[in-house]
Amino acid sequence: IYTLSLHDALPISIYNPIETRLVGTFNVTNTESATKILHNEYTKTYFNEIEIDGVVQPSVVDTYTFSTTGVHTVKYTLIDQTTIPRDCFSYCPNLINMIIPKNITNILSYAFENCTGLTSIIIPDTVTELNENGANGQFQYCSNLTNVIISNSVTIIPNMFCYQCTKLTSPIIGNNGTTIGGSAFAYCEFTTLNIPD
């Protein structure tokens, strides 16, 4: 809540609502073919609604043909607003950024696998589970991922988490991390890595 005071007038309070949707940024280079914005037909069932460049779509789609090149914003309303489901954004090469909202508590297997345009990701401090039911490989093969920030709330970094993220040089691991799974950072090119006590 932001409070403004205009001269001698009464203070005015403005409520800034917290975004509960996933907000993806896509770099569109071609308007002649569709851009993949979800993994496939099956993953559409995870979402109530999507909004593309400020326009709510009549139905949830897995591909979209943009009318212009450049950067476009897609907002996703999940049916289960606490979980990023398995595979939902995998193999979306034009995805360059994803803002994970504070209502997300877990990210399931392969959620962003092979998103080769993704450059950075922040796991917010509401995420407490990356390893539910053996989930793993959430960001594997994201070959342009350079920055990963894992919040203090995450204790287990699962197997294959950032496997073959070959441009990842210095991930930040939260202070409460206790376990790094097998091959979680295999084939990454670290320059530094700070391990919590």
mmCIF file of C-alpha atoms in Angstrom:
data_model
loop_
_atom_site.group_PDB
_atom_site.id
_atom_site.type_symbol
_atom_site.label_atom_id
_atom_site.label_comp_id
_atom_site.label_asym_id
_atom_site.label_seq_id
_atom_site.Cartn_x
_atom_site.Cartn_y
_atom_site.Cartn_z
ATOM 1 C CA ILE A 1 0.000 0.000 0.000
ATOM 2 C CA TYR A 2 1.390 3.370 -1.037
ATOM 3 C CA THR A 3 0.224 6.488 0.841
ATOM 4 C CA LEU A 4 0.365 9.878 -0.851
ATOM 5 C CA SER A 5 -0.206 13.250 0.805
ATOM 6 C CA LEU A 6 -1.209 16.099 -1.467
ATOM 7 C CA HIS A 7 -0.564 19.433 0.290
ATOM 8 C CA ASP A 8 -3.146 19.761 3.082
ATOM 9 C CA ALA A 9 -5.473 17.180 1.640
ATOM 10 C CA LEU A 10 -6.180 13.900 3.360
ATOM 11 C CA PRO A 11 -3.705 11.114 2.585
ATOM 12 C CA ILE A 12 -4.673 8.953 -0.358
ATOM 13 C CA SER A 13 -3.903 5.244 -0.158
ATOM 14 C CA ILE A 14 -3.331 3.290 -3.360
ATOM 15 C CA TYR A 15 -3.364 -0.489 -3.181
ATOM 16 C CA ASN A 16 -0.903 -2.148 -5.528
ATOM 17 C CA PRO A 17 -2.235 -5.708 -6.052
ATOM 18 C CA ILE A 18 0.270 -8.558 -6.042
ATOM 19 C CA GLU A 19 0.561 -10.311 -9.403
ATOM 20 C CA THR A 20 -0.555 -13.923 -9.069
ATOM 21 C CA ARG A 21 0.043 -14.876 -12.692
ATOM 22 C CA LEU A 22 3.184 -16.178 -14.330
ATOM 23 C CA VAL A 23 4.542 -13.413 -16.570
ATOM 24 C CA GLY A 24 6.561 -14.599 -19.549
ATOM 25 C CA THR A 25 8.538 -12.478 -21.967
ATOM 26 C CA PHE A 26 9.031 -13.783 -25.501
ATOM 27 C CA ASN A 27 11.443 -12.562 -28.150
ATOM 28 C CA VAL A 28 9.551 -12.997 -31.414
ATOM 29 C CA THR A 29 11.715 -13.039 -34.537
ATOM 30 C CA ASN A 30 9.214 -14.383 -37.057
ATOM 31 C CA THR A 31 5.599 -13.366 -37.731
ATOM 32 C CA GLU A 32 5.059 -15.939 -40.460
ATOM 33 C CA SER A 33 4.970 -18.934 -38.134
ATOM 34 C CA ALA A 34 3.501 -19.525 -34.698
ATOM 35 C CA THR A 35 5.534 -19.050 -31.533
ATOM 36 C CA LYS A 36 5.345 -21.780 -28.914
ATOM 37 C CA ILE A 37 4.065 -20.242 -25.658
ATOM 38 C CA LEU A 38 3.189 -23.523 -23.903
ATOM 39 C CA HIS A 39 4.718 -26.957 -24.306
ATOM 40 C CA ASN A 40 1.843 -28.706 -26.100
ATOM 41 C CA GLU A 41 -1.891 -29.352 -26.207
ATOM 42 C CA TYR A 42 -1.810 -31.303 -22.951
ATOM 43 C CA THR A 43 -0.295 -28.492 -20.907
ATOM 44 C CA LYS A 44 -3.151 -26.151 -21.848
ATOM 45 C CA THR A 45 -5.233 -27.962 -19.251
ATOM 46 C CA TYR A 46 -3.127 -26.437 -16.464
ATOM 47 C CA PHE A 47 -4.369 -22.912 -17.162
ATOM 48 C CA ASN A 48 -7.608 -20.979 -16.736
ATOM 49 C CA GLU A 49 -6.624 -18.081 -18.943
ATOM 50 C CA ILE A 50 -3.813 -16.410 -20.829
ATOM 51 C CA GLU A 51 -3.349 -12.766 -21.700
ATOM 52 C CA ILE A 52 -1.153 -11.782 -24.644
ATOM 53 C CA ASP A 53 0.117 -8.199 -24.822
ATOM 54 C CA GLY A 54 -2.699 -7.040 -22.552
ATOM 55 C CA VAL A 55 -5.507 -8.867 -24.387
ATOM 56 C CA VAL A 56 -7.231 -11.814 -22.706
ATOM 57 C CA GLN A 57 -7.522 -14.635 -25.231
ATOM 58 C CA PRO A 58 -10.826 -16.420 -25.888
ATOM 59 C CA SER A 59 -9.148 -19.746 -25.161
ATOM 60 C CA VAL A 60 -5.869 -21.099 -23.855
ATOM 61 C CA VAL A 61 -3.525 -21.897 -26.740
ATOM 62 C CA ASP A 62 -0.092 -23.513 -26.899
ATOM 63 C CA THR A 63 1.095 -21.501 -29.929
ATOM 64 C CA TYR A 64 0.388 -17.963 -31.078
ATOM 65 C CA THR A 65 1.225 -16.050 -34.246
ATOM 66 C CA PHE A 66 2.311 -12.539 -33.281
ATOM 67 C CA SER A 67 1.673 -9.688 -35.691
ATOM 68 C CA THR A 68 4.983 -7.948 -34.948
ATOM 69 C CA THR A 69 8.500 -9.039 -34.088
ATOM 70 C CA GLY A 70 10.219 -7.966 -30.889
ATOM 71 C CA VAL A 71 9.450 -8.515 -27.227
ATOM 72 C CA HIS A 72 5.952 -9.618 -26.214
ATOM 73 C CA THR A 73 4.397 -10.336 -22.809
ATOM 74 C CA VAL A 74 2.213 -13.337 -21.986
ATOM 75 C CA LYS A 75 0.495 -13.691 -18.602
ATOM 76 C CA TYR A 76 -0.722 -17.106 -17.481
ATOM 77 C CA THR A 77 -3.410 -17.822 -14.888
ATOM 78 C CA LEU A 78 -2.837 -21.273 -13.404
ATOM 79 C CA ILE A 79 -5.704 -23.440 -12.213
ATOM 80 C CA ASP A 80 -3.536 -24.473 -9.264
ATOM 81 C CA GLN A 81 -1.962 -21.141 -8.383
ATOM 82 C CA THR A 82 0.677 -22.741 -6.169
ATOM 83 C CA THR A 83 2.414 -25.046 -8.660
ATOM 84 C CA ILE A 84 4.228 -24.692 -11.972
ATOM 85 C CA PRO A 85 3.293 -28.034 -13.549
ATOM 86 C CA ARG A 86 5.486 -30.630 -15.175
ATOM 87 C CA ASP A 87 6.693 -29.793 -18.704
ATOM 88 C CA CYS A 88 4.451 -26.750 -19.062
ATOM 89 C CA PHE A 89 7.027 -24.422 -20.682
ATOM 90 C CA SER A 90 9.572 -26.953 -21.915
ATOM 91 C CA TYR A 91 10.876 -26.496 -25.445
ATOM 92 C CA CYS A 92 9.698 -22.878 -25.748
ATOM 93 C CA PRO A 93 12.845 -21.410 -27.376
ATOM 94 C CA ASN A 94 11.537 -17.833 -27.617
ATOM 95 C CA LEU A 95 10.923 -17.525 -23.878
ATOM 96 C CA ILE A 96 13.584 -15.140 -22.572
ATOM 97 C CA ASN A 97 12.268 -14.351 -19.091
ATOM 98 C CA MET A 98 9.710 -15.695 -16.649
ATOM 99 C CA ILE A 99 8.618 -13.879 -13.512
ATOM 100 C CA ILE A 100 7.486 -16.399 -10.909
ATOM 101 C CA PRO A 101 4.910 -14.817 -8.573
ATOM 102 C CA LYS A 102 4.926 -15.084 -4.800
ATOM 103 C CA ASN A 103 1.990 -17.511 -4.677
ATOM 104 C CA ILE A 104 4.062 -20.306 -6.266
ATOM 105 C CA THR A 105 5.324 -22.857 -3.742
ATOM 106 C CA ASN A 106 6.669 -25.613 -5.985
ATOM 107 C CA ILE A 107 8.035 -26.168 -9.490
ATOM 108 C CA LEU A 108 7.674 -29.634 -10.984
ATOM 109 C CA SER A 109 9.915 -31.671 -13.296
ATOM 110 C CA TYR A 110 11.065 -30.270 -16.632
ATOM 111 C CA ALA A 111 8.906 -27.149 -16.241
ATOM 112 C CA PHE A 112 11.393 -25.075 -18.284
ATOM 113 C CA GLU A 113 13.474 -27.803 -19.894
ATOM 114 C CA ASN A 114 15.223 -26.770 -23.102
ATOM 115 C CA CYS A 115 14.054 -23.146 -22.993
ATOM 116 C CA THR A 116 17.136 -22.137 -24.923
ATOM 117 C CA GLY A 117 16.314 -18.415 -24.922
ATOM 118 C CA LEU A 118 15.882 -18.158 -21.145
ATOM 119 C CA THR A 119 18.699 -16.070 -19.654
ATOM 120 C CA SER A 120 17.883 -15.672 -15.964
ATOM 121 C CA ILE A 121 15.501 -16.974 -13.335
ATOM 122 C CA ILE A 122 14.702 -16.027 -9.747
ATOM 123 C CA ILE A 123 13.135 -18.673 -7.504
ATOM 124 C CA PRO A 124 11.091 -16.578 -5.029
ATOM 125 C CA ASP A 125 11.146 -17.151 -1.288
ATOM 126 C CA THR A 126 7.659 -18.667 -1.339
ATOM 127 C CA VAL A 127 8.979 -21.702 -3.206
ATOM 128 C CA THR A 128 9.664 -24.347 -0.592
ATOM 129 C CA GLU A 129 9.580 -27.444 -2.767
ATOM 130 C CA LEU A 130 11.604 -28.255 -5.865
ATOM 131 C CA ASN A 131 11.788 -31.972 -5.203
ATOM 132 C CA GLU A 132 8.134 -32.963 -4.676
ATOM 133 C CA ASN A 133 7.606 -36.628 -5.576
ATOM 134 C CA GLY A 134 11.127 -36.752 -6.976
ATOM 135 C CA ALA A 135 10.720 -33.744 -9.293
ATOM 136 C CA ASN A 136 13.893 -32.845 -11.166
ATOM 137 C CA GLY A 137 15.380 -31.268 -14.294
ATOM 138 C CA GLN A 138 13.359 -28.054 -14.049
ATOM 139 C CA PHE A 139 15.859 -25.982 -16.065
ATOM 140 C CA GLN A 140 17.992 -28.617 -17.778
ATOM 141 C CA TYR A 141 19.354 -27.806 -21.247
ATOM 142 C CA CYS A 142 18.614 -24.068 -20.907
ATOM 143 C CA SER A 143 21.767 -23.319 -22.844
ATOM 144 C CA ASN A 144 21.633 -19.503 -22.494
ATOM 145 C CA LEU A 145 20.785 -19.409 -18.800
ATOM 146 C CA THR A 146 23.433 -17.252 -17.140
ATOM 147 C CA ASN A 147 21.855 -16.300 -13.795
ATOM 148 C CA VAL A 148 19.932 -18.405 -11.276
ATOM 149 C CA ILE A 149 18.957 -17.138 -7.840
ATOM 150 C CA ILE A 150 17.579 -19.778 -5.474
ATOM 151 C CA SER A 151 15.896 -18.269 -2.417
ATOM 152 C CA ASN A 152 16.547 -19.116 1.221
ATOM 153 C CA SER A 153 13.297 -21.089 1.439
ATOM 154 C CA VAL A 154 14.605 -23.890 -0.804
ATOM 155 C CA THR A 155 16.420 -26.648 1.052
ATOM 156 C CA ILE A 156 16.803 -29.269 -1.692
ATOM 157 C CA ILE A 157 18.133 -28.546 -5.163
ATOM 158 C CA PRO A 158 16.951 -31.573 -7.143
ATOM 159 C CA ASN A 159 18.760 -33.870 -9.539
ATOM 160 C CA MET A 160 19.477 -32.427 -12.999
ATOM 161 C CA PHE A 161 18.118 -29.015 -11.882
ATOM 162 C CA CYS A 162 20.323 -27.009 -14.258
ATOM 163 C CA TYR A 163 21.942 -29.879 -16.122
ATOM 164 C CA GLN A 164 23.894 -28.684 -19.196
ATOM 165 C CA CYS A 165 23.120 -25.005 -18.629
ATOM 166 C CA THR A 166 26.476 -24.333 -20.248
ATOM 167 C CA LYS A 167 26.475 -20.546 -19.735
ATOM 168 C CA LEU A 168 25.568 -20.671 -16.047
ATOM 169 C CA THR A 169 28.606 -19.243 -14.255
ATOM 170 C CA SER A 170 27.645 -18.327 -10.682
ATOM 171 C CA PRO A 171 24.297 -19.521 -9.335
ATOM 172 C CA ILE A 172 23.222 -18.096 -5.999
ATOM 173 C CA ILE A 173 22.096 -20.767 -3.538
ATOM 174 C CA GLY A 174 20.027 -19.684 -0.523
ATOM 175 C CA ASN A 175 21.386 -19.966 2.989
ATOM 176 C CA ASN A 176 19.065 -22.824 3.967
ATOM 177 C CA GLY A 177 20.137 -25.193 1.224
ATOM 178 C CA THR A 178 21.048 -28.598 2.628
ATOM 179 C CA THR A 179 21.181 -30.876 -0.426
ATOM 180 C CA ILE A 180 22.350 -30.581 -4.024
ATOM 181 C CA GLY A 181 21.081 -33.487 -6.111
ATOM 182 C CA GLY A 182 23.029 -35.559 -8.585
ATOM 183 C CA SER A 183 24.105 -33.730 -11.760
ATOM 184 C CA ALA A 184 22.162 -30.651 -10.614
ATOM 185 C CA PHE A 185 24.806 -28.412 -12.184
ATOM 186 C CA ALA A 186 26.654 -30.863 -14.416
ATOM 187 C CA TYR A 187 28.280 -29.284 -17.493
ATOM 188 C CA CYS A 188 27.838 -25.747 -16.204
ATOM 189 C CA GLU A 189 30.792 -23.368 -16.532
ATOM 190 C CA PHE A 190 31.129 -22.034 -12.993
ATOM 191 C CA THR A 191 33.445 -19.175 -12.214
ATOM 192 C CA THR A 192 32.255 -19.068 -8.593
ATOM 193 C CA LEU A 193 29.964 -21.161 -6.432
ATOM 194 C CA ASN A 194 29.144 -20.332 -2.828
ATOM 195 C CA ILE A 195 27.884 -23.299 -0.822
ATOM 196 C CA PRO A 196 25.804 -22.504 2.294
ATOM 197 C CA ASP A 197 27.217 -23.622 5.654
#
